[in-house]
Amino acid sequence: SSSDRSAICASMAAQIAIATLSARLITGMRTAQKAQERLNTQLQFDLRIGRTVQSQIIHSTIPAFKAIDFRAAYEPMVEVSGDYFDYFRSHESLTIILADVSGHGVPAALITMALHYHFRLLSAQGLSLLELLAQLSEHMKPILPSGIYFTAQLVRIHADYSFTFVNAGHPKMLHYSAHRNELLDQYDTPGYPLGIASFDVREYSEISGKLRPGETLVMLTDGFAEQHNAAQEQAGAERVISWMSAALANPAAAIDAFLQSFKLHRGDRPNEDDLTVLTLHYNLRHL
């Protein structure tokens, strides 16, 4: 009947429409997949370029200062990092900065580029550590995107092996005696991370100490203490201290031993943050 033929035609038309729509969806999905692949390829290329550029401002080695040997390990979570360290040497002192920009990847890495420029520029002006921190804050705050901040610590080693130290929301600097196998002190000072509010020098302070033969200062970012293991346990500051205490039985190989302990804790989990650790060791062999 004509009604049956109409129903059959309507059914066939619906099936053709569905088939056409399906074909368009598949074509669209393939086009989107190819576009995503091109984007991923470009992104990986851009990240590799960023890593190459950033490697020019992150030193794999820091030359010895008098009898103090420096060692460092730097491991970005992705190709580029929000961790940053650098040094400035004068005739009478060596100043080191360790900073950690909030977030990860390209945005944080771009901030480290600006931080590097201003640290180098300001360090040449002979400022105290508090003055240097204040000027870094003043120069960086206008260029930080909303919600982005950074923690930082500065240490200055003088020719007589005394040091000065200032902190801005960063993990504590550790002071070990290698031959006594003892944690002597954990240095911290009042002060907020930079970029959150206008810098008020009254809220920060500078402290002094002395590095003696066989002793080591350790500077690190918070990625080690905040890393979870397979049981979802964070390493925590005390565990990090114990790893470094054991590792400093051999100061020359301390960072490798420390990283091995960290990796045993981490297991198969990926790194959850950028990682940086520095050691400043007063080497008895130089005496």
PDB file of C-alpha atoms in Angstrom:
ATOM      1  CA  SER A   1       0.000   0.000   0.000  1.00  0.00           C
ATOM      2  CA  SER A   2       1.004   3.645  -0.362  1.00  0.00           C
ATOM      3  CA  SER A   3       1.272   4.002   3.421  1.00  0.00           C
ATOM      4  CA  ASP A   4       3.691   1.063   3.604  1.00  0.00           C
ATOM      5  CA  ARG A   5       5.779   2.515   0.795  1.00  0.00           C
ATOM      6  CA  SER A   6       5.824   5.872   2.582  1.00  0.00           C
ATOM      7  CA  ALA A   7       6.949   4.224   5.817  1.00  0.00           C
ATOM      8  CA  ILE A   8       9.704   2.316   4.000  1.00  0.00           C
ATOM      9  CA  CYS A   9      10.865   5.498   2.257  1.00  0.00           C
ATOM     10  CA  ALA A  10      10.857   7.391   5.539  1.00  0.00           C
ATOM     11  CA  SER A  11      12.832   4.603   7.220  1.00  0.00           C
ATOM     12  CA  MET A  12      15.368   4.528   4.384  1.00  0.00           C
ATOM     13  CA  ALA A  13      15.683   8.324   4.487  1.00  0.00           C
ATOM     14  CA  ALA A  14      16.291   8.193   8.228  1.00  0.00           C
ATOM     15  CA  GLN A  15      18.943   5.480   7.813  1.00  0.00           C
ATOM     16  CA  ILE A  16      20.648   7.488   5.057  1.00  0.00           C
ATOM     17  CA  ALA A  17      20.598  10.584   7.261  1.00  0.00           C
ATOM     18  CA  ILE A  18      22.095   8.620  10.169  1.00  0.00           C
ATOM     19  CA  ALA A  19      24.765   7.120   7.895  1.00  0.00           C
ATOM     20  CA  THR A  20      25.584  10.562   6.506  1.00  0.00           C
ATOM     21  CA  LEU A  21      25.785  12.046  10.001  1.00  0.00           C
ATOM     22  CA  SER A  22      27.982   9.160  11.166  1.00  0.00           C
ATOM     23  CA  ALA A  23      30.308   9.664   8.225  1.00  0.00           C
ATOM     24  CA  ARG A  24      30.535  13.375   8.985  1.00  0.00           C
ATOM     25  CA  LEU A  25      31.233  12.652  12.663  1.00  0.00           C
ATOM     26  CA  ILE A  26      33.986  10.179  11.777  1.00  0.00           C
ATOM     27  CA  THR A  27      35.506  12.648   9.323  1.00  0.00           C
ATOM     28  CA  GLY A  28      35.297  15.394  11.934  1.00  0.00           C
ATOM     29  CA  MET A  29      36.899  13.186  14.564  1.00  0.00           C
ATOM     30  CA  ARG A  30      39.743  12.268  12.223  1.00  0.00           C
ATOM     31  CA  THR A  31      40.274  15.923  11.336  1.00  0.00           C
ATOM     32  CA  ALA A  32      40.296  16.893  15.011  1.00  0.00           C
ATOM     33  CA  GLN A  33      42.698  14.035  15.815  1.00  0.00           C
ATOM     34  CA  LYS A  34      45.094  15.148  13.092  1.00  0.00           C
ATOM     35  CA  ALA A  35      44.870  18.749  14.315  1.00  0.00           C
ATOM     36  CA  GLN A  36      45.563  17.578  17.884  1.00  0.00           C
ATOM     37  CA  GLU A  37      48.547  15.551  16.686  1.00  0.00           C
ATOM     38  CA  ARG A  38      49.929  18.595  14.876  1.00  0.00           C
ATOM     39  CA  LEU A  39      49.347  20.707  17.993  1.00  0.00           C
ATOM     40  CA  ASN A  40      51.057  18.124  20.222  1.00  0.00           C
ATOM     41  CA  THR A  41      54.006  17.946  17.849  1.00  0.00           C
ATOM     42  CA  GLN A  42      54.302  21.735  17.842  1.00  0.00           C
ATOM     43  CA  LEU A  43      53.925  21.862  21.622  1.00  0.00           C
ATOM     44  CA  GLN A  44      56.681  19.279  22.118  1.00  0.00           C
ATOM     45  CA  PHE A  45      58.905  21.218  19.748  1.00  0.00           C
ATOM     46  CA  ASP A  46      58.182  24.466  21.602  1.00  0.00           C
ATOM     47  CA  LEU A  47      58.890  22.806  24.969  1.00  0.00           C
ATOM     48  CA  ARG A  48      62.211  21.474  23.688  1.00  0.00           C
ATOM     49  CA  ILE A  49      63.146  24.962  22.523  1.00  0.00           C
ATOM     50  CA  GLY A  50      62.082  26.334  25.912  1.00  0.00           C
ATOM     51  CA  ARG A  51      64.211  23.731  27.669  1.00  0.00           C
ATOM     52  CA  THR A  52      67.214  24.686  25.544  1.00  0.00           C
ATOM     53  CA  VAL A  53      66.733  28.374  26.318  1.00  0.00           C
ATOM     54  CA  GLN A  54      66.175  27.787  30.042  1.00  0.00           C
ATOM     55  CA  SER A  55      69.253  25.576  30.257  1.00  0.00           C
ATOM     56  CA  GLN A  56      71.331  28.627  29.406  1.00  0.00           C
ATOM     57  CA  ILE A  57      70.353  30.306  32.691  1.00  0.00           C
ATOM     58  CA  ILE A  58      70.430  27.213  34.921  1.00  0.00           C
ATOM     59  CA  HIS A  59      73.998  26.237  35.732  1.00  0.00           C
ATOM     60  CA  SER A  60      74.822  22.541  35.880  1.00  0.00           C
ATOM     61  CA  THR A  61      77.873  23.445  37.963  1.00  0.00           C
ATOM     62  CA  ILE A  62      78.869  26.345  40.204  1.00  0.00           C
ATOM     63  CA  PRO A  63      82.626  26.992  40.484  1.00  0.00           C
ATOM     64  CA  ALA A  64      84.172  26.552  43.939  1.00  0.00           C
ATOM     65  CA  PHE A  65      84.443  29.647  46.119  1.00  0.00           C
ATOM     66  CA  LYS A  66      87.604  29.453  48.237  1.00  0.00           C
ATOM     67  CA  ALA A  67      87.288  26.063  50.009  1.00  0.00           C
ATOM     68  CA  ILE A  68      83.535  25.702  49.358  1.00  0.00           C
ATOM     69  CA  ASP A  69      82.436  23.146  46.764  1.00  0.00           C
ATOM     70  CA  PHE A  70      78.988  23.460  45.179  1.00  0.00           C
ATOM     71  CA  ARG A  71      76.894  20.679  43.739  1.00  0.00           C
ATOM     72  CA  ALA A  72      73.418  20.817  42.283  1.00  0.00           C
ATOM     73  CA  ALA A  73      70.670  18.609  40.886  1.00  0.00           C
ATOM     74  CA  TYR A  74      67.838  20.080  38.842  1.00  0.00           C
ATOM     75  CA  GLU A  75      64.950  18.014  37.505  1.00  0.00           C
ATOM     76  CA  PRO A  76      61.944  19.723  35.869  1.00  0.00           C
ATOM     77  CA  MET A  77      58.599  17.944  36.116  1.00  0.00           C
ATOM     78  CA  VAL A  78      58.140  18.594  32.383  1.00  0.00           C
ATOM     79  CA  GLU A  79      60.537  19.978  29.790  1.00  0.00           C
ATOM     80  CA  VAL A  80      60.695  23.397  31.436  1.00  0.00           C
ATOM     81  CA  SER A  81      60.683  24.335  35.101  1.00  0.00           C
ATOM     82  CA  GLY A  82      59.450  26.875  37.613  1.00  0.00           C
ATOM     83  CA  ASP A  83      62.490  26.200  39.809  1.00  0.00           C
ATOM     84  CA  TYR A  84      65.405  28.592  39.415  1.00  0.00           C
ATOM     85  CA  PHE A  85      68.842  28.986  40.954  1.00  0.00           C
ATOM     86  CA  ASP A  86      71.767  31.211  40.141  1.00  0.00           C
ATOM     87  CA  TYR A  87      74.829  32.790  41.704  1.00  0.00           C
ATOM     88  CA  PHE A  88      76.703  36.073  41.606  1.00  0.00           C
ATOM     89  CA  ARG A  89      80.375  36.220  42.486  1.00  0.00           C
ATOM     90  CA  SER A  90      82.265  39.272  43.698  1.00  0.00           C
ATOM     91  CA  HIS A  91      85.821  39.514  45.000  1.00  0.00           C
ATOM     92  CA  GLU A  92      84.708  39.111  48.616  1.00  0.00           C
ATOM     93  CA  SER A  93      81.518  37.061  48.507  1.00  0.00           C
ATOM     94  CA  LEU A  94      79.294  34.693  46.593  1.00  0.00           C
ATOM     95  CA  THR A  95      75.508  35.170  46.545  1.00  0.00           C
ATOM     96  CA  ILE A  96      73.177  32.294  45.666  1.00  0.00           C
ATOM     97  CA  ILE A  97      69.447  32.451  44.972  1.00  0.00           C
ATOM     98  CA  LEU A  98      67.045  29.506  44.930  1.00  0.00           C
ATOM     99  CA  ALA A  99      63.474  30.259  43.884  1.00  0.00           C
ATOM    100  CA  ASP A 100      60.297  28.327  43.104  1.00  0.00           C
ATOM    101  CA  VAL A 101      57.585  29.913  40.953  1.00  0.00           C
ATOM    102  CA  SER A 102      54.034  28.697  41.628  1.00  0.00           C
ATOM    103  CA  GLY A 103      52.675  26.357  38.988  1.00  0.00           C
ATOM    104  CA  HIS A 104      54.587  24.371  36.408  1.00  0.00           C
ATOM    105  CA  GLY A 105      55.519  24.321  32.758  1.00  0.00           C
ATOM    106  CA  VAL A 106      55.784  27.205  30.338  1.00  0.00           C
ATOM    107  CA  PRO A 107      54.103  30.001  32.391  1.00  0.00           C
ATOM    108  CA  ALA A 108      56.316  29.332  35.423  1.00  0.00           C
ATOM    109  CA  ALA A 109      59.417  28.955  33.236  1.00  0.00           C
ATOM    110  CA  LEU A 110      58.805  32.353  31.618  1.00  0.00           C
ATOM    111  CA  ILE A 111      58.760  33.941  35.086  1.00  0.00           C
ATOM    112  CA  THR A 112      62.171  32.382  35.841  1.00  0.00           C
ATOM    113  CA  MET A 113      63.579  34.138  32.758  1.00  0.00           C
ATOM    114  CA  ALA A 114      62.539  37.529  34.140  1.00  0.00           C
ATOM    115  CA  LEU A 115      63.767  36.572  37.607  1.00  0.00           C
ATOM    116  CA  HIS A 116      67.164  35.657  36.166  1.00  0.00           C
ATOM    117  CA  TYR A 117      67.480  39.009  34.414  1.00  0.00           C
ATOM    118  CA  HIS A 118      66.616  41.030  37.512  1.00  0.00           C
ATOM    119  CA  PHE A 119      68.768  38.947  39.871  1.00  0.00           C
ATOM    120  CA  ARG A 120      71.833  39.456  37.687  1.00  0.00           C
ATOM    121  CA  LEU A 121      71.116  43.164  37.216  1.00  0.00           C
ATOM    122  CA  LEU A 122      70.506  43.862  40.905  1.00  0.00           C
ATOM    123  CA  SER A 123      73.299  41.678  42.289  1.00  0.00           C
ATOM    124  CA  ALA A 124      75.891  43.879  40.601  1.00  0.00           C
ATOM    125  CA  GLN A 125      74.712  46.864  42.671  1.00  0.00           C
ATOM    126  CA  GLY A 126      76.259  45.717  45.967  1.00  0.00           C
ATOM    127  CA  LEU A 127      72.952  45.490  47.864  1.00  0.00           C
ATOM    128  CA  SER A 128      72.440  43.720  51.170  1.00  0.00           C
ATOM    129  CA  LEU A 129      70.371  40.546  50.955  1.00  0.00           C
ATOM    130  CA  LEU A 130      67.287  42.300  52.314  1.00  0.00           C
ATOM    131  CA  GLU A 131      67.722  45.133  49.826  1.00  0.00           C
ATOM    132  CA  LEU A 132      68.219  42.620  47.021  1.00  0.00           C
ATOM    133  CA  LEU A 133      65.060  40.727  48.027  1.00  0.00           C
ATOM    134  CA  ALA A 134      63.080  43.960  48.228  1.00  0.00           C
ATOM    135  CA  GLN A 135      64.253  45.083  44.796  1.00  0.00           C
ATOM    136  CA  LEU A 136      63.504  41.684  43.270  1.00  0.00           C
ATOM    137  CA  SER A 137      59.993  41.908  44.656  1.00  0.00           C
ATOM    138  CA  GLU A 138      59.484  45.447  43.325  1.00  0.00           C
ATOM    139  CA  HIS A 139      60.703  44.514  39.831  1.00  0.00           C
ATOM    140  CA  MET A 140      58.867  41.194  39.597  1.00  0.00           C
ATOM    141  CA  LYS A 141      55.470  42.025  41.081  1.00  0.00           C
ATOM    142  CA  PRO A 142      54.235  44.169  38.134  1.00  0.00           C
ATOM    143  CA  ILE A 143      54.944  41.394  35.629  1.00  0.00           C
ATOM    144  CA  LEU A 144      53.503  38.470  37.605  1.00  0.00           C
ATOM    145  CA  PRO A 145      50.111  37.283  36.309  1.00  0.00           C
ATOM    146  CA  SER A 146      47.252  37.336  38.786  1.00  0.00           C
ATOM    147  CA  GLY A 147      47.554  34.512  41.316  1.00  0.00           C
ATOM    148  CA  ILE A 148      51.199  33.750  40.489  1.00  0.00           C
ATOM    149  CA  TYR A 149      53.877  34.159  43.155  1.00  0.00           C
ATOM    150  CA  PHE A 150      57.289  32.750  43.989  1.00  0.00           C
ATOM    151  CA  THR A 151      59.188  31.687  47.072  1.00  0.00           C
ATOM    152  CA  ALA A 152      62.891  32.446  47.322  1.00  0.00           C
ATOM    153  CA  GLN A 153      65.900  32.259  49.589  1.00  0.00           C
ATOM    154  CA  LEU A 154      69.221  34.066  49.320  1.00  0.00           C
ATOM    155  CA  VAL A 155      72.495  33.120  50.978  1.00  0.00           C
ATOM    156  CA  ARG A 156      75.731  35.103  50.767  1.00  0.00           C
ATOM    157  CA  ILE A 157      79.031  33.410  51.650  1.00  0.00           C
ATOM    158  CA  HIS A 158      81.794  35.811  52.679  1.00  0.00           C
ATOM    159  CA  ALA A 159      85.557  35.431  52.373  1.00  0.00           C
ATOM    160  CA  ASP A 160      85.855  34.447  56.067  1.00  0.00           C
ATOM    161  CA  TYR A 161      83.208  31.691  55.596  1.00  0.00           C
ATOM    162  CA  SER A 162      80.569  33.580  57.519  1.00  0.00           C
ATOM    163  CA  PHE A 163      77.232  33.796  55.729  1.00  0.00           C
ATOM    164  CA  THR A 164      74.060  35.818  55.725  1.00  0.00           C
ATOM    165  CA  PHE A 165      70.654  34.398  54.840  1.00  0.00           C
ATOM    166  CA  VAL A 166      67.137  35.632  54.096  1.00  0.00           C
ATOM    167  CA  ASN A 167      64.027  33.628  53.263  1.00  0.00           C
ATOM    168  CA  ALA A 168      60.722  34.464  51.583  1.00  0.00           C
ATOM    169  CA  GLY A 169      58.333  31.585  52.142  1.00  0.00           C
ATOM    170  CA  HIS A 170      60.796  28.952  50.894  1.00  0.00           C
ATOM    171  CA  PRO A 171      61.712  25.666  52.673  1.00  0.00           C
ATOM    172  CA  LYS A 172      64.374  26.020  55.353  1.00  0.00           C
ATOM    173  CA  MET A 173      68.086  25.947  54.581  1.00  0.00           C
ATOM    174  CA  LEU A 174      69.767  23.023  56.357  1.00  0.00           C
ATOM    175  CA  HIS A 175      73.184  23.122  58.067  1.00  0.00           C
ATOM    176  CA  TYR A 176      74.965  19.805  58.560  1.00  0.00           C
ATOM    177  CA  SER A 177      78.221  18.648  60.096  1.00  0.00           C
ATOM    178  CA  ALA A 178      79.377  15.800  57.883  1.00  0.00           C
ATOM    179  CA  HIS A 179      82.121  14.462  60.157  1.00  0.00           C
ATOM    180  CA  ARG A 180      79.809  14.609  63.192  1.00  0.00           C
ATOM    181  CA  ASN A 181      76.896  13.208  61.141  1.00  0.00           C
ATOM    182  CA  GLU A 182      74.606  15.798  62.693  1.00  0.00           C
ATOM    183  CA  LEU A 183      72.023  18.345  61.587  1.00  0.00           C
ATOM    184  CA  LEU A 184      73.261  21.516  63.269  1.00  0.00           C
ATOM    185  CA  ASP A 185      70.482  23.912  62.339  1.00  0.00           C
ATOM    186  CA  GLN A 186      67.534  24.707  60.067  1.00  0.00           C
ATOM    187  CA  TYR A 187      67.569  28.328  58.970  1.00  0.00           C
ATOM    188  CA  ASP A 188      64.385  30.247  58.370  1.00  0.00           C
ATOM    189  CA  THR A 189      63.396  33.895  58.606  1.00  0.00           C
ATOM    190  CA  PRO A 190      60.018  35.648  58.676  1.00  0.00           C
ATOM    191  CA  GLY A 191      58.699  36.612  55.267  1.00  0.00           C
ATOM    192  CA  TYR A 192      55.929  35.834  52.803  1.00  0.00           C
ATOM    193  CA  PRO A 193      56.295  34.515  49.252  1.00  0.00           C
ATOM    194  CA  LEU A 194      56.901  37.319  46.765  1.00  0.00           C
ATOM    195  CA  GLY A 195      54.226  38.657  44.440  1.00  0.00           C
ATOM    196  CA  ILE A 196      51.297  38.169  46.808  1.00  0.00           C
ATOM    197  CA  ALA A 197      51.429  41.663  48.314  1.00  0.00           C
ATOM    198  CA  SER A 198      53.574  44.760  48.213  1.00  0.00           C
ATOM    199  CA  PHE A 199      56.960  44.166  49.844  1.00  0.00           C
ATOM    200  CA  ASP A 200      57.291  45.484  53.390  1.00  0.00           C
ATOM    201  CA  VAL A 201      60.894  45.139  54.560  1.00  0.00           C
ATOM    202  CA  ARG A 202      59.707  45.153  58.206  1.00  0.00           C
ATOM    203  CA  GLU A 203      58.128  41.726  57.643  1.00  0.00           C
ATOM    204  CA  TYR A 204      61.437  40.143  56.569  1.00  0.00           C
ATOM    205  CA  SER A 205      64.729  39.669  58.377  1.00  0.00           C
ATOM    206  CA  GLU A 206      68.308  38.622  57.697  1.00  0.00           C
ATOM    207  CA  ILE A 207      70.298  36.219  59.869  1.00  0.00           C
ATOM    208  CA  SER A 208      73.980  35.297  60.023  1.00  0.00           C
ATOM    209  CA  GLY A 209      75.961  32.123  60.563  1.00  0.00           C
ATOM    210  CA  LYS A 210      79.361  30.539  60.084  1.00  0.00           C
ATOM    211  CA  LEU A 211      80.374  27.623  57.881  1.00  0.00           C
ATOM    212  CA  ARG A 212      83.263  25.608  59.331  1.00  0.00           C
ATOM    213  CA  PRO A 213      85.482  22.928  57.750  1.00  0.00           C
ATOM    214  CA  GLY A 214      83.558  19.733  57.025  1.00  0.00           C
ATOM    215  CA  GLU A 215      80.157  21.447  57.238  1.00  0.00           C
ATOM    216  CA  THR A 216      77.509  21.694  54.526  1.00  0.00           C
ATOM    217  CA  LEU A 217      74.600  23.996  53.759  1.00  0.00           C
ATOM    218  CA  VAL A 218      71.695  22.444  51.829  1.00  0.00           C
ATOM    219  CA  MET A 219      69.139  24.424  49.817  1.00  0.00           C
ATOM    220  CA  LEU A 220      66.181  22.684  48.168  1.00  0.00           C
ATOM    221  CA  THR A 221      62.713  23.232  46.779  1.00  0.00           C
ATOM    222  CA  ASP A 222      59.543  21.763  48.277  1.00  0.00           C
ATOM    223  CA  GLY A 223      59.000  19.106  45.595  1.00  0.00           C
ATOM    224  CA  PHE A 224      60.946  16.529  47.608  1.00  0.00           C
ATOM    225  CA  ALA A 225      58.935  16.872  50.825  1.00  0.00           C
ATOM    226  CA  GLU A 226      55.590  17.027  48.984  1.00  0.00           C
ATOM    227  CA  GLN A 227      56.125  13.946  46.801  1.00  0.00           C
ATOM    228  CA  HIS A 228      53.684  11.072  47.450  1.00  0.00           C
ATOM    229  CA  ASN A 229      54.560   7.389  47.309  1.00  0.00           C
ATOM    230  CA  ALA A 230      52.393   4.451  46.223  1.00  0.00           C
ATOM    231  CA  ALA A 231      50.621   4.527  49.606  1.00  0.00           C
ATOM    232  CA  GLN A 232      49.737   8.225  49.073  1.00  0.00           C
ATOM    233  CA  GLU A 233      52.141   9.295  51.843  1.00  0.00           C
ATOM    234  CA  GLN A 234      54.055  12.539  51.441  1.00  0.00           C
ATOM    235  CA  ALA A 235      57.766  12.336  52.109  1.00  0.00           C
ATOM    236  CA  GLY A 236      57.631  15.223  54.584  1.00  0.00           C
ATOM    237  CA  ALA A 237      60.425  17.471  55.831  1.00  0.00           C
ATOM    238  CA  GLU A 238      61.736  15.058  58.486  1.00  0.00           C
ATOM    239  CA  ARG A 239      62.187  12.250  55.972  1.00  0.00           C
ATOM    240  CA  VAL A 240      63.985  14.603  53.580  1.00  0.00           C
ATOM    241  CA  ILE A 241      66.317  15.623  56.427  1.00  0.00           C
ATOM    242  CA  SER A 242      67.064  11.984  57.235  1.00  0.00           C
ATOM    243  CA  TRP A 243      67.861  11.222  53.581  1.00  0.00           C
ATOM    244  CA  MET A 244      70.310  14.098  53.421  1.00  0.00           C
ATOM    245  CA  SER A 245      71.855  13.231  56.793  1.00  0.00           C
ATOM    246  CA  ALA A 246      72.651   9.740  55.552  1.00  0.00           C
ATOM    247  CA  ALA A 247      73.825  10.971  52.158  1.00  0.00           C
ATOM    248  CA  LEU A 248      76.317  13.453  53.644  1.00  0.00           C
ATOM    249  CA  ALA A 249      78.447  10.610  54.992  1.00  0.00           C
ATOM    250  CA  ASN A 250      80.189  11.175  51.646  1.00  0.00           C
ATOM    251  CA  PRO A 251      79.709  14.871  50.777  1.00  0.00           C
ATOM    252  CA  ALA A 252      81.111  14.507  47.254  1.00  0.00           C
ATOM    253  CA  ALA A 253      78.403  11.957  46.395  1.00  0.00           C
ATOM    254  CA  ALA A 254      75.694  13.300  48.710  1.00  0.00           C
ATOM    255  CA  ILE A 255      73.293  14.538  46.046  1.00  0.00           C
ATOM    256  CA  ASP A 256      73.315  11.237  44.145  1.00  0.00           C
ATOM    257  CA  ALA A 257      72.689   9.291  47.359  1.00  0.00           C
ATOM    258  CA  PHE A 258      69.952  11.732  48.390  1.00  0.00           C
ATOM    259  CA  LEU A 259      68.203  11.386  45.025  1.00  0.00           C
ATOM    260  CA  GLN A 260      68.391   7.602  45.275  1.00  0.00           C
ATOM    261  CA  SER A 261      66.567   7.712  48.626  1.00  0.00           C
ATOM    262  CA  PHE A 262      63.980  10.052  47.126  1.00  0.00           C
ATOM    263  CA  LYS A 263      63.391   7.749  44.155  1.00  0.00           C
ATOM    264  CA  LEU A 264      62.957   4.744  46.432  1.00  0.00           C
ATOM    265  CA  HIS A 265      60.207   6.663  48.229  1.00  0.00           C
ATOM    266  CA  ARG A 266      58.590   7.836  44.972  1.00  0.00           C
ATOM    267  CA  GLY A 267      58.614   4.377  43.385  1.00  0.00           C
ATOM    268  CA  ASP A 268      56.857   4.236  40.031  1.00  0.00           C
ATOM    269  CA  ARG A 269      54.902   7.442  40.571  1.00  0.00           C
ATOM    270  CA  PRO A 270      55.801  10.454  38.439  1.00  0.00           C
ATOM    271  CA  ASN A 271      57.381  13.535  39.950  1.00  0.00           C
ATOM    272  CA  GLU A 272      54.660  15.847  41.267  1.00  0.00           C
ATOM    273  CA  ASP A 273      56.751  19.026  41.152  1.00  0.00           C
ATOM    274  CA  ASP A 274      59.986  20.471  39.836  1.00  0.00           C
ATOM    275  CA  LEU A 275      62.978  19.384  41.923  1.00  0.00           C
ATOM    276  CA  THR A 276      66.144  21.300  42.820  1.00  0.00           C
ATOM    277  CA  VAL A 277      68.754  20.654  45.515  1.00  0.00           C
ATOM    278  CA  LEU A 278      72.057  22.485  46.132  1.00  0.00           C
ATOM    279  CA  THR A 279      74.868  21.649  48.557  1.00  0.00           C
ATOM    280  CA  LEU A 280      77.555  24.093  49.721  1.00  0.00           C
ATOM    281  CA  HIS A 281      80.322  22.057  51.352  1.00  0.00           C
ATOM    282  CA  TYR A 282      83.388  23.445  53.156  1.00  0.00           C
ATOM    283  CA  ASN A 283      85.884  20.956  51.819  1.00  0.00           C
ATOM    284  CA  LEU A 284      88.611  19.828  54.215  1.00  0.00           C
ATOM    285  CA  ARG A 285      90.861  18.902  51.295  1.00  0.00           C
ATOM    286  CA  HIS A 286      91.255  22.576  50.374  1.00  0.00           C
ATOM    287  CA  LEU A 287      92.796  23.432  53.755  1.00  0.00           C
TER     288      LEU A 287
END
